[in-house]
Coordinates of C-alpha atoms in Angstrom, one line a residue:
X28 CA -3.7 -13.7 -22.2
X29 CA -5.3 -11.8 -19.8
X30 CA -3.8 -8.3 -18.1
X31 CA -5.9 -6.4 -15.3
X32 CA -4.8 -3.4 -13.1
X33 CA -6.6 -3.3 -9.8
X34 CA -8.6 -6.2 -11.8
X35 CA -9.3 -4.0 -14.2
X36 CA -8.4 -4.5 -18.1
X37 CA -9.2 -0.9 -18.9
X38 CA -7.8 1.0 -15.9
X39 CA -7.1 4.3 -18.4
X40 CA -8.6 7.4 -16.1
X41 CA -8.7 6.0 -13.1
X42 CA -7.5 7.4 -9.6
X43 CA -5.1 5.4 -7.8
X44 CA -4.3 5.2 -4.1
X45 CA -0.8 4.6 -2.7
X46 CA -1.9 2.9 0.7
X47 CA -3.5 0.4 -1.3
X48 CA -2.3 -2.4 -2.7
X49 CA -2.0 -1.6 -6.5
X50 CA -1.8 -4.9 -8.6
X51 CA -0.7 -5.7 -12.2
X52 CA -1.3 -9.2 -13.0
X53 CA -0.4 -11.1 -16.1
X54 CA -2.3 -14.7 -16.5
X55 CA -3.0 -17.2 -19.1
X56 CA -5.4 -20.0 -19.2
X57 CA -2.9 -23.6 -19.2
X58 CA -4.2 -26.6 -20.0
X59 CA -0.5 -28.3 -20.5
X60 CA 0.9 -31.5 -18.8
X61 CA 3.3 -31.4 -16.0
X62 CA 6.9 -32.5 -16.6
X63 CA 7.4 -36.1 -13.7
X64 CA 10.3 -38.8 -13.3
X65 CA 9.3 -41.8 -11.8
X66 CA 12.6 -43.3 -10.7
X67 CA 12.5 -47.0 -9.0
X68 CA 14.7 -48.7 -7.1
X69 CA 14.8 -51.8 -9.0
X70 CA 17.6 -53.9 -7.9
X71 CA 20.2 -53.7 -5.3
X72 CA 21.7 -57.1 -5.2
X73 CA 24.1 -55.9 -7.6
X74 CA 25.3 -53.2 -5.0
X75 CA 29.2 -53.6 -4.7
X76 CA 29.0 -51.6 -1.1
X77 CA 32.8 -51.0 -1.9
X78 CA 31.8 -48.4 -5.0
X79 CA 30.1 -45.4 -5.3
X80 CA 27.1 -44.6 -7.1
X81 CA 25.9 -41.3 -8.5
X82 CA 22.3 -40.1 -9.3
X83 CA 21.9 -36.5 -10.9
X84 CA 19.0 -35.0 -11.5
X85 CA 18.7 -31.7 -13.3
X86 CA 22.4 -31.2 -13.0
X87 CA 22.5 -32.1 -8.6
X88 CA 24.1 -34.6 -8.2
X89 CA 24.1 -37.3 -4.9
X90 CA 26.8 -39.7 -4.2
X91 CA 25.9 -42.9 -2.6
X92 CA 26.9 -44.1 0.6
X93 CA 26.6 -48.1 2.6
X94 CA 26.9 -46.3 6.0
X95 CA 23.3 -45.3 7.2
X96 CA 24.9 -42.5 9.7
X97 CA 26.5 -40.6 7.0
X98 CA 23.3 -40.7 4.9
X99 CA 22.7 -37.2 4.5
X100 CA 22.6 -34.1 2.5
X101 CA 24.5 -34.9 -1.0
X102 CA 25.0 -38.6 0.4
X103 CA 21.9 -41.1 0.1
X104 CA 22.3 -44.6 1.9
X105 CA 22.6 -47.5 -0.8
X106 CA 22.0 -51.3 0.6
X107 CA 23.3 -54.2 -0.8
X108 CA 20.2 -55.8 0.0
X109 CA 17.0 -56.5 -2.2
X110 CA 14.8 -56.2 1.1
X111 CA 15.9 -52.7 2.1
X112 CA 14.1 -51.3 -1.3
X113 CA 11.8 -48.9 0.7
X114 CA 14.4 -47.6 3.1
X115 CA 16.3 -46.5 0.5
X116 CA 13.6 -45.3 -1.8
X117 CA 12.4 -43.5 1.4
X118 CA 15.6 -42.2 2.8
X119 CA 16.7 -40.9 -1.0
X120 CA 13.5 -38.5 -1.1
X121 CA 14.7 -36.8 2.1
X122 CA 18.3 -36.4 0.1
X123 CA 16.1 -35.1 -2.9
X124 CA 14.3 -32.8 -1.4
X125 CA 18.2 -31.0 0.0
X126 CA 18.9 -30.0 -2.7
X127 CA 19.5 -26.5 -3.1
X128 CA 16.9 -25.3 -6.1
X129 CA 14.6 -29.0 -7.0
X130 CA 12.4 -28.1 -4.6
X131 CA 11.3 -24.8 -5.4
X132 CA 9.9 -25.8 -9.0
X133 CA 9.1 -29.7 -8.2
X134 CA 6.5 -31.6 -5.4
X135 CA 8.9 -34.3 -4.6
X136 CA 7.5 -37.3 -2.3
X137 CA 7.1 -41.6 -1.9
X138 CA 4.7 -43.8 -4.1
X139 CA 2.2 -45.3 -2.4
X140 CA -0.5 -47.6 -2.9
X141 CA -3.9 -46.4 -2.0
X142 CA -3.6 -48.3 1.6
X143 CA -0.3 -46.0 2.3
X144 CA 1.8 -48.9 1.7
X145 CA 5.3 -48.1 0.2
X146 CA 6.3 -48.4 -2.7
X147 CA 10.2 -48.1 -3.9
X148 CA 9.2 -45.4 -6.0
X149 CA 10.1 -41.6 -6.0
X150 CA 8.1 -39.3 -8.4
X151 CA 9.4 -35.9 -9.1
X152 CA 6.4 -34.0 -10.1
X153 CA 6.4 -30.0 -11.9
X154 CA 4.4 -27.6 -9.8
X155 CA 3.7 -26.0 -13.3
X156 CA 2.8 -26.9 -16.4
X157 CA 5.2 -26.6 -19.5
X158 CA 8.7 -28.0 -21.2
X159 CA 11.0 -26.1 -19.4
X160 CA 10.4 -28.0 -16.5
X161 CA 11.5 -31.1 -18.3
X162 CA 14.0 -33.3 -16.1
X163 CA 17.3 -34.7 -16.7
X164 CA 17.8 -38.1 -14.5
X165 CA 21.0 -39.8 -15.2
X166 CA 24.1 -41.1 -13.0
X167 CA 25.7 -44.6 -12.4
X168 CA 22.6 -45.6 -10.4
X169 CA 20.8 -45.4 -13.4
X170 CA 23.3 -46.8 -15.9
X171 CA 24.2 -50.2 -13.7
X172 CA 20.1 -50.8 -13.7
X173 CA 19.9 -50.3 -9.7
X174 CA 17.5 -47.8 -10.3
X175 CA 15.0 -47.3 -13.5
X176 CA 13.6 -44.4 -14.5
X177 CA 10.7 -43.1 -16.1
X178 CA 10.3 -39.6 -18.0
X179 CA 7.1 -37.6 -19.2
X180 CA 7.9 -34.5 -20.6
X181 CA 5.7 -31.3 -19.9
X182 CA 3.7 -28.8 -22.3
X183 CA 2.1 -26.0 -22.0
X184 CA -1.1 -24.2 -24.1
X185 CA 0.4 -20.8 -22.5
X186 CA 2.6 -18.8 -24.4
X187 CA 3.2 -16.6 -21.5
X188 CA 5.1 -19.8 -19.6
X189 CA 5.7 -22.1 -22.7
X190 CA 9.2 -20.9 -22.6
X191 CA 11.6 -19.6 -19.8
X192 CA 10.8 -15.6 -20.5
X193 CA 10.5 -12.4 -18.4
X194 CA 7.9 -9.7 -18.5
X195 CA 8.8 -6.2 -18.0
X196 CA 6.8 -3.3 -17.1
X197 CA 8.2 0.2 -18.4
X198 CA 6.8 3.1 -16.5
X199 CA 6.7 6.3 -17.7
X200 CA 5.7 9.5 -15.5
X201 CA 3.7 12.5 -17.4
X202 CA 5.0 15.7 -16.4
X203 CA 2.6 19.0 -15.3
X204 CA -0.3 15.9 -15.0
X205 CA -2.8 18.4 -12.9
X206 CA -3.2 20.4 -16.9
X207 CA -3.1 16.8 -18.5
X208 CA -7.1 16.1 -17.2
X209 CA -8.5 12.9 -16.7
X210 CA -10.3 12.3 -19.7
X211 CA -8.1 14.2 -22.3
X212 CA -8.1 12.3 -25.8
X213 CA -4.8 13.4 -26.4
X214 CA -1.9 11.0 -25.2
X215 CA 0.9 12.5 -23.3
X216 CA 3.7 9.6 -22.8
X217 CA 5.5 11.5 -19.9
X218 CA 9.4 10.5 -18.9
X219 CA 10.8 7.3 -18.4
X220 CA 10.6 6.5 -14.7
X221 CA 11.4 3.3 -14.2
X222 CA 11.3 -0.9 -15.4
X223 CA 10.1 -4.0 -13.5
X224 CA 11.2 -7.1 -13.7
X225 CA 10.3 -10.8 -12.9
X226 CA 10.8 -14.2 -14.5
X227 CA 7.5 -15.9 -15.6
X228 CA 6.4 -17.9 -12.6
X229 CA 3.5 -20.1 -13.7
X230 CA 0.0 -19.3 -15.4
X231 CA -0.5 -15.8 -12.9
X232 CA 2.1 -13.0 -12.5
X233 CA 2.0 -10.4 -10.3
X234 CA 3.2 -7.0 -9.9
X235 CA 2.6 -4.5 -6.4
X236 CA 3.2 -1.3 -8.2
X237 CA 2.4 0.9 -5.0
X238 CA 5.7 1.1 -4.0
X239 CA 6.6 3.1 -7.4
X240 CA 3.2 5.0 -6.5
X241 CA 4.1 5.9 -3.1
X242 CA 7.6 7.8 -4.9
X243 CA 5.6 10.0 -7.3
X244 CA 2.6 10.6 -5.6
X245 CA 2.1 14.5 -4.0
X246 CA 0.3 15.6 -1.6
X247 CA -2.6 18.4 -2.9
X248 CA -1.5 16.9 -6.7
X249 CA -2.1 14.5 -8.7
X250 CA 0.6 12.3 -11.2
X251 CA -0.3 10.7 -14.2
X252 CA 1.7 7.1 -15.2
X253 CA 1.8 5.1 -18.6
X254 CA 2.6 1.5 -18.6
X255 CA 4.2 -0.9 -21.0
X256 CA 4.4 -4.3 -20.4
X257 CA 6.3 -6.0 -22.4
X258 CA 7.0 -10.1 -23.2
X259 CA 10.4 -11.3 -23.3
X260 CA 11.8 -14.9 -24.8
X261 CA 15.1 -15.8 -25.2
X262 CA 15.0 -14.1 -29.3
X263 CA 11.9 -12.3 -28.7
X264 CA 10.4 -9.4 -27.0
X265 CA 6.8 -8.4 -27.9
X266 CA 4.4 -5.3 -26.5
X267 CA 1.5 -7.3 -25.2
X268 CA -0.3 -4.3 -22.9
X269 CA -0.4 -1.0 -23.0
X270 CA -2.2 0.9 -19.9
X271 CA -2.6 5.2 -20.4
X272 CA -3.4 7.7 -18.4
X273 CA -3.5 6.1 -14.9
X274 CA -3.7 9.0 -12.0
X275 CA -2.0 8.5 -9.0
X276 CA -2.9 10.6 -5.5
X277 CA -2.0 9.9 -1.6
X278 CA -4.5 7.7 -0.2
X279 CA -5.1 5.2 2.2
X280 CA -7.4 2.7 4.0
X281 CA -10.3 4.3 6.4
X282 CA -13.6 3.9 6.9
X283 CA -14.5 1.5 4.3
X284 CA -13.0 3.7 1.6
X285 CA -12.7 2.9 -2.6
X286 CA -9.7 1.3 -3.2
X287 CA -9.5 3.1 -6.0
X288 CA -11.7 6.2 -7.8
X289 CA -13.3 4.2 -11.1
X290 CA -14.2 6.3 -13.9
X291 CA -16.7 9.3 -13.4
X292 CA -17.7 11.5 -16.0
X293 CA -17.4 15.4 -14.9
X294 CA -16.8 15.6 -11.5
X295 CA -16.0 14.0 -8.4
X296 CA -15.6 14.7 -4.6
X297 CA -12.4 14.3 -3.3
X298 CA -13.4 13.0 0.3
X299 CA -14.7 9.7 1.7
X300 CA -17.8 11.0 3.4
X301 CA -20.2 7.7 2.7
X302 CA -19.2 6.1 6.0
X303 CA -22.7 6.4 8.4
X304 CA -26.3 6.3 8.2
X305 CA -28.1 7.3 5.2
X306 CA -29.2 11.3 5.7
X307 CA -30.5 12.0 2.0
X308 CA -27.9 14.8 1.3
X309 CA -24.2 13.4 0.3
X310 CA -22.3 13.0 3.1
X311 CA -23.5 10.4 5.4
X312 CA -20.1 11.4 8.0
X313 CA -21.4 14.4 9.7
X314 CA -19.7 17.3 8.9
X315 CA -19.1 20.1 11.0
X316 CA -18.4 23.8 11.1
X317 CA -17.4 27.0 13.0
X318 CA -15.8 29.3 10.9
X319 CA -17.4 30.5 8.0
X320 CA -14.6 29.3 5.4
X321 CA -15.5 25.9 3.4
X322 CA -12.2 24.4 1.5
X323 CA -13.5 21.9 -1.2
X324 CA -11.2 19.6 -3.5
X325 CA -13.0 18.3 -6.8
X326 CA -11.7 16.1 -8.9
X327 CA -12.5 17.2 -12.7
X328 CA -12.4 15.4 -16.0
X329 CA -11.7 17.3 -19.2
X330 CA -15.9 17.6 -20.0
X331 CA -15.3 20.2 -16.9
X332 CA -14.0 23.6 -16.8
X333 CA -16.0 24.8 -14.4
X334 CA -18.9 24.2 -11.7
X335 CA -21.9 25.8 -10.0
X336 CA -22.0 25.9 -6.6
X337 CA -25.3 26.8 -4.9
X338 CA -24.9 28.0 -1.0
X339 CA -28.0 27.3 1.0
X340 CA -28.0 28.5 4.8
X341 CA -31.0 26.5 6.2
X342 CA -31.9 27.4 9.7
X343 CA -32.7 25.1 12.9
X344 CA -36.6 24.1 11.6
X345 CA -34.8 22.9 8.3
X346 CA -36.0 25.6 6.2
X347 CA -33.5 27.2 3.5
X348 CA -34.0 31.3 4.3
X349 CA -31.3 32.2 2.2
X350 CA -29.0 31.4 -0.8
X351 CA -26.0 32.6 -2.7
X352 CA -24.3 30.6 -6.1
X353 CA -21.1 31.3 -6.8
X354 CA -19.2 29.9 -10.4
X355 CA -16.0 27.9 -9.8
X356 CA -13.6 27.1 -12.3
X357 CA -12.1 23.6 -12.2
X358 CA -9.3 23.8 -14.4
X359 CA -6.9 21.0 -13.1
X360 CA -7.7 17.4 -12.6
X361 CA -7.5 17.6 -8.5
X362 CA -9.0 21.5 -8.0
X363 CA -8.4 22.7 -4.5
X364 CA -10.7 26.3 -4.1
X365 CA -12.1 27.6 -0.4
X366 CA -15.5 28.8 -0.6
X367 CA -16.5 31.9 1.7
X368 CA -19.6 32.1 3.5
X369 CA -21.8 35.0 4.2
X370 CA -21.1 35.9 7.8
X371 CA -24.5 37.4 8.6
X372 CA -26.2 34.5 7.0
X373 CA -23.7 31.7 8.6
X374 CA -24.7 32.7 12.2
X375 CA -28.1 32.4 11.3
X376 CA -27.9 29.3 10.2
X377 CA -28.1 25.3 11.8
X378 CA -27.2 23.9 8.5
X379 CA -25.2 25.3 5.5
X380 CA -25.8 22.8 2.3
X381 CA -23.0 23.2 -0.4
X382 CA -25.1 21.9 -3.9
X383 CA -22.4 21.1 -5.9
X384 CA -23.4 21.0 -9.4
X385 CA -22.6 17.5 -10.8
X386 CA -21.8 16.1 -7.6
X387 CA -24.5 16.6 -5.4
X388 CA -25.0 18.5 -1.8
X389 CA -22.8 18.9 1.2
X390 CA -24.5 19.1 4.4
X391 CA -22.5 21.2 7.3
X392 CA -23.6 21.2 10.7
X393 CA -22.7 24.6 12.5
X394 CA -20.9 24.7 15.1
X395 CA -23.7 26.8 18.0
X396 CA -23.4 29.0 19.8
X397 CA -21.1 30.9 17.8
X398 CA -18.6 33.1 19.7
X399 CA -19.2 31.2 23.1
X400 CA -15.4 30.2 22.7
X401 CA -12.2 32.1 22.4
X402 CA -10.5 28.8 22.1
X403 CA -11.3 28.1 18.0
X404 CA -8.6 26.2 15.6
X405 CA -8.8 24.4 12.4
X406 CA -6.9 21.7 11.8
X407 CA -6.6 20.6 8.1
X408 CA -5.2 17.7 6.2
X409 CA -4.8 15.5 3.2
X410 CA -7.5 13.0 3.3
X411 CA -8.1 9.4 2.2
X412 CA -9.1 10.4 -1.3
X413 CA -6.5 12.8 -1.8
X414 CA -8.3 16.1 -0.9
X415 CA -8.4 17.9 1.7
X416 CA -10.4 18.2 4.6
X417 CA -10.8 20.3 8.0
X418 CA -12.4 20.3 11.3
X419 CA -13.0 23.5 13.5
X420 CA -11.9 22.9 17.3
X421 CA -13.5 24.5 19.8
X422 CA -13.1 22.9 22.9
X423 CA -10.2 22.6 25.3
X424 CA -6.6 23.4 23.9
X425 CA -3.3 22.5 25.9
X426 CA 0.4 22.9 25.0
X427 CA 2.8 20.7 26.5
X428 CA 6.6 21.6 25.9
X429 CA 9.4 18.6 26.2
X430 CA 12.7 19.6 26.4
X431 CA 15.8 17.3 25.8
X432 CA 18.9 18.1 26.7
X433 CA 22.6 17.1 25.7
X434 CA 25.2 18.4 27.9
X435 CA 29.2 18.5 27.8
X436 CA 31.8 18.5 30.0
X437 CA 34.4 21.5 30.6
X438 CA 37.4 20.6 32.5
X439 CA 38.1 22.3 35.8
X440 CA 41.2 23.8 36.1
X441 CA 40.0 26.8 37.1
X442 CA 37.9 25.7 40.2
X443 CA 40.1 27.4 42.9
X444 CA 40.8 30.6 40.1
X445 CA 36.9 31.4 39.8
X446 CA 34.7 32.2 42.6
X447 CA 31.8 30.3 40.3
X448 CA 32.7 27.2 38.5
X449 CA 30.6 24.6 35.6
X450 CA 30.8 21.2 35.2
X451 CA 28.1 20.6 32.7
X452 CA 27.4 23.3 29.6
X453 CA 24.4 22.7 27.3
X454 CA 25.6 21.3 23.9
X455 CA 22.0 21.3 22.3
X456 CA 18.4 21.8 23.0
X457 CA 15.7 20.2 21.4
X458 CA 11.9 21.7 22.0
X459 CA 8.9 19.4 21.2
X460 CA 5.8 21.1 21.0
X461 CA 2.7 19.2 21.8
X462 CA -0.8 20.2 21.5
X463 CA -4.1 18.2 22.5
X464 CA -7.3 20.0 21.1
X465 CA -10.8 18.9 21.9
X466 CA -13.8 19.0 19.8
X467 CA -17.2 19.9 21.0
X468 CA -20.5 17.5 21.5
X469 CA -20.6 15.6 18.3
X470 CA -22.5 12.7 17.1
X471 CA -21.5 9.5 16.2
X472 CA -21.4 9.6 12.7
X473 CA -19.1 12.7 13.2
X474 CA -16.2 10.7 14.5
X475 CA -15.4 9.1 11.5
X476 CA -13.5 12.5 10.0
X477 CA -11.3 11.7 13.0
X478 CA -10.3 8.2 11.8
X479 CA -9.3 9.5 8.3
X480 CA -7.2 12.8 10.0
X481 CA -5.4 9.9 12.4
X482 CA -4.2 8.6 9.2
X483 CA -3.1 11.4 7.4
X484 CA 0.6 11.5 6.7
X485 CA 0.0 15.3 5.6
X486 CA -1.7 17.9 7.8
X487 CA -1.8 21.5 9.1
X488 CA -3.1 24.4 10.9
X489 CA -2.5 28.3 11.3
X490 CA -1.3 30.1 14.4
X491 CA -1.8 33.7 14.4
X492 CA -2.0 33.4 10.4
X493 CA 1.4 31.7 10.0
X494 CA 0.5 28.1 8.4
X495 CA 2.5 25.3 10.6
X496 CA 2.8 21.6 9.3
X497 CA 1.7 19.2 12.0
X498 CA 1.9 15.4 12.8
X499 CA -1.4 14.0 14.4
X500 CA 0.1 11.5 16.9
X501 CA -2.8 10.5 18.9
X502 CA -6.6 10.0 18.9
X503 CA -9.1 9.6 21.6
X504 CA -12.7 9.6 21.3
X505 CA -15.0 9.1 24.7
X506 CA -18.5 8.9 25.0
X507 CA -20.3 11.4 27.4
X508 CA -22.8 10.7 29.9
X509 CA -25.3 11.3 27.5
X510 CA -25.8 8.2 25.1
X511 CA -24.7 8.6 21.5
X512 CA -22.7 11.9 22.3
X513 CA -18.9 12.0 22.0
X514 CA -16.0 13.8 22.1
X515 CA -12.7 13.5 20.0
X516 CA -9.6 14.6 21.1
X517 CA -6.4 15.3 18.8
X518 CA -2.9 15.2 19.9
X519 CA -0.5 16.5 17.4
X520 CA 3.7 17.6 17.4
X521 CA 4.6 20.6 15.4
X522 CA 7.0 19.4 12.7
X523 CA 9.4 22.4 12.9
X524 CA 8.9 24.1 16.4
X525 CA 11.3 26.4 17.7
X526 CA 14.5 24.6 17.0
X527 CA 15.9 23.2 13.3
X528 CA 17.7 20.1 14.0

């Protein structure tokens, strides 16, 4: 038997991602014979058109009928005649394959020779191997010799589908998973969460399990699940997988992203930043920046507790002039930390290289000329790998405000009383704050940070130091007059503005 997650058979410390599709599948090699009946119309000259006949197969059953016209669903036409063998042979498959549930487990078709040339012979063939899709072929067409029938009974090599059986799939969640690191020996079996279930359909069984992920997974967190997949016959049940320790984070498709985060062995940088041309340093997405703040998201296995972080301001000939290392402790298994730059330094400086320890090095292009805008924000958000990311606006901002209105009606019995009367009076008010922001000149390997913030389901940005969860709603990204230079434009709603409901 063989059991894979993601087609993995050791998924234990791996990072899954709930946009992704996130597949347990059960298999066995089969080499077992398919159940058939063969059944032949033999001989209808003993056809009393004045009685009924009966065929059941698997416990449907047709009744027969002389009248062609009322040949259908339970009712197959039945000649008298000897030379009307293929018509009803051919007519009776159509009447087979009505019924309700035959069809779903069995091919069901016409024998013919190799010329296509009819044959008065229906085969009822298993789409899988095994006995339990032996057939049962009896009736009065069968017991007066109009029809003949011939049996082979399956088998199967599988245990998984030698018998009719379930599997099950208990999942567990591990509680506080962001102490319980990726790597730790010890096994924490978390709280039952939930159980699958499906009916053994054929050699290869499948499970999408990112619709459980998508209920536990947290944005800026990371969950740990436990599965238990269990075997189930009609007097049996039997443990035939255990998969530990499998880590679970928001994360989607952009960019040509993992599908998952495979095993590392310290650390590992939670952003996709491998989509462009190669540049030597780690990110291959340029990377840009205005304010002299980095946030960084690691993940960490339990060989880390901390990491050195080396800060190198190179200026605009590409030579480091200074450098600064701080110490960062990584105590949880997704670490989200802000690194602070040296303002003097940071307006020197074309490039700022964050040298991750273990990871490798971070290449930021500032943001110049610094100061030559009063118009600065930051947007941030949870990114494709589960991190976060950022990028500094300093181009255009505009603020569009939408206001729907729901009015009542007042009566007006006091219109010759009052020297001012109202018909309508404002029931409710609902503000929608929109806000476009444009970026500066970029390149085009820094436009693909904008495909992974379009998809973002989590993002945010500060207003006069008060933090304000956003929805990015639109993208736009137009190439300048100048080739191979572009600008992005963000349109986002605020998700609580200035009214509640």
């Amino acid at each position: 038997m063989n059991i894979t997650y993601n087609g993995m058979t050791n998924p234990s410390n791996t990072i899954s991602f709930t946009g992704f599709p996130n597949i347990l599948e059960i298999s066995e090699d089969n080499s077992g014979t398919y159940a058939m009946a063969r059944i032949t119309i033999s001989d209808l000259n003993i056809v009393n058109d004045g009685n009924e006949y009966t065929l059941e197969i698997n416990g449907q059953k047709l009744i027969s009928t002389s009248n062609l016209n009322n040949a259908y669903g339970n009712k197959f036409y039945l000649s008298s005649s000897d030379f009307d063998k293929n018509i009803v042979a051919y007519r009776l498959v159509d009447n087979i394959r009505s019924l309700p549930t035959l069809p779903i487990n069995y091919d069901i078709m016409i024998e013919t020779d190799n010329d296509g040339l009819l044959i008065s012979s229906i085969i009822i063939t298993a789409k899988e191997t095994g006995s339990q899709y032996n057939l049962e072929v009896k009736g009065t067409l069968i017991d007066k010799r109009i029809a003949t029938v011939v049996l082979t009974s399956g088998s199967s090599s599988s245990t998984l589908s030698s018998n009719y059986s379930k599997l099950k799939v208990d999942i567990y969640k591990v509680e506080n998973a962001n102490t319980d690191k990726i790597g730790t020996e010890t096994f924490n079996k978390g709280k039952y969460l939930t159980t699958l279930t499906k009916e053994v359909s054929g050699n290869n069984n499948y499970f999408d399990l990112s619709p459980i992920l998508s209920t536990v997974a947290e944005h800026g967190k990371i969950n740990e699940l436990n599965l238990f997949i269990y075997h189930l016959t009609g007097n049996s049940v039997e443990l035939i997988q255990k998969f530990a320790d499998i880590y679970v984070v928001p994360g989607y498709s952009v960019n040509q992203g993992y599908p998952y985060l495979n095993t590392f062995d310290t650390l590992y940088l939670a952003q996709n930043v491998g989509r462009g041309t190669t540049k030597g340093v780690l990110n291959n997405t340029i990377l840009y920046i205005y304010e002299p703040t980095v946030p960084l998201s690691l993940y960490a296995t339990a060989k880390a507790s901390s990491t050195v972080i080396k800060i190198n301001y190179v200026n605009s000939a590409r030579v480091m002039f200074a450098t600064e290392t701080v110490s960062v402790p990584v105590p949880l298994s997704l670490n989200n930390f802000s690194i602070n730059l040296n303002k003097n330094n940071f307006g020197k400086s074309t490039f700022v290289d964050i040298d991750i320890q273990g990871v490798g090095t971070l290449r930021y292009n500032v943001i110049k000329p610094l100061k030559a805008t009063d118009e600065i924000q930051r947007v941030y958000f949870t990114n494709s790998y589960g991190g976060t990311s950022f990028f500094d606006f300093t181009g255009e901002r505009t603020e569009q405000r939408k206001t729907k209105v729901e009015y009542y009606q007042k009566n007006l019995f006091d219109y010759y009383s009052k020297d001012t009367v109202q018909l309508n009076k404002v029931y409710d008010k609902n503000i929608t704050i929109t806000v476009t922001l444009t970026s500066h000149n970029i390149e085009k390997d820094g436009t693909w940070i904008f495909f992974d913030m379009q998809n973002s389901t989590n993002a945010w940005t500060f207003v006069n130091n008060k933090k304000y969860f956003i929805t990015i709603t639109d993208l736009k990204i137009s190439e300048s007059t100048v080739n191979g230079i572009y600008t992005a434009s963000v349109e986002y709603e605020y998700s609580m503005a200035d009214t509640y409901w």
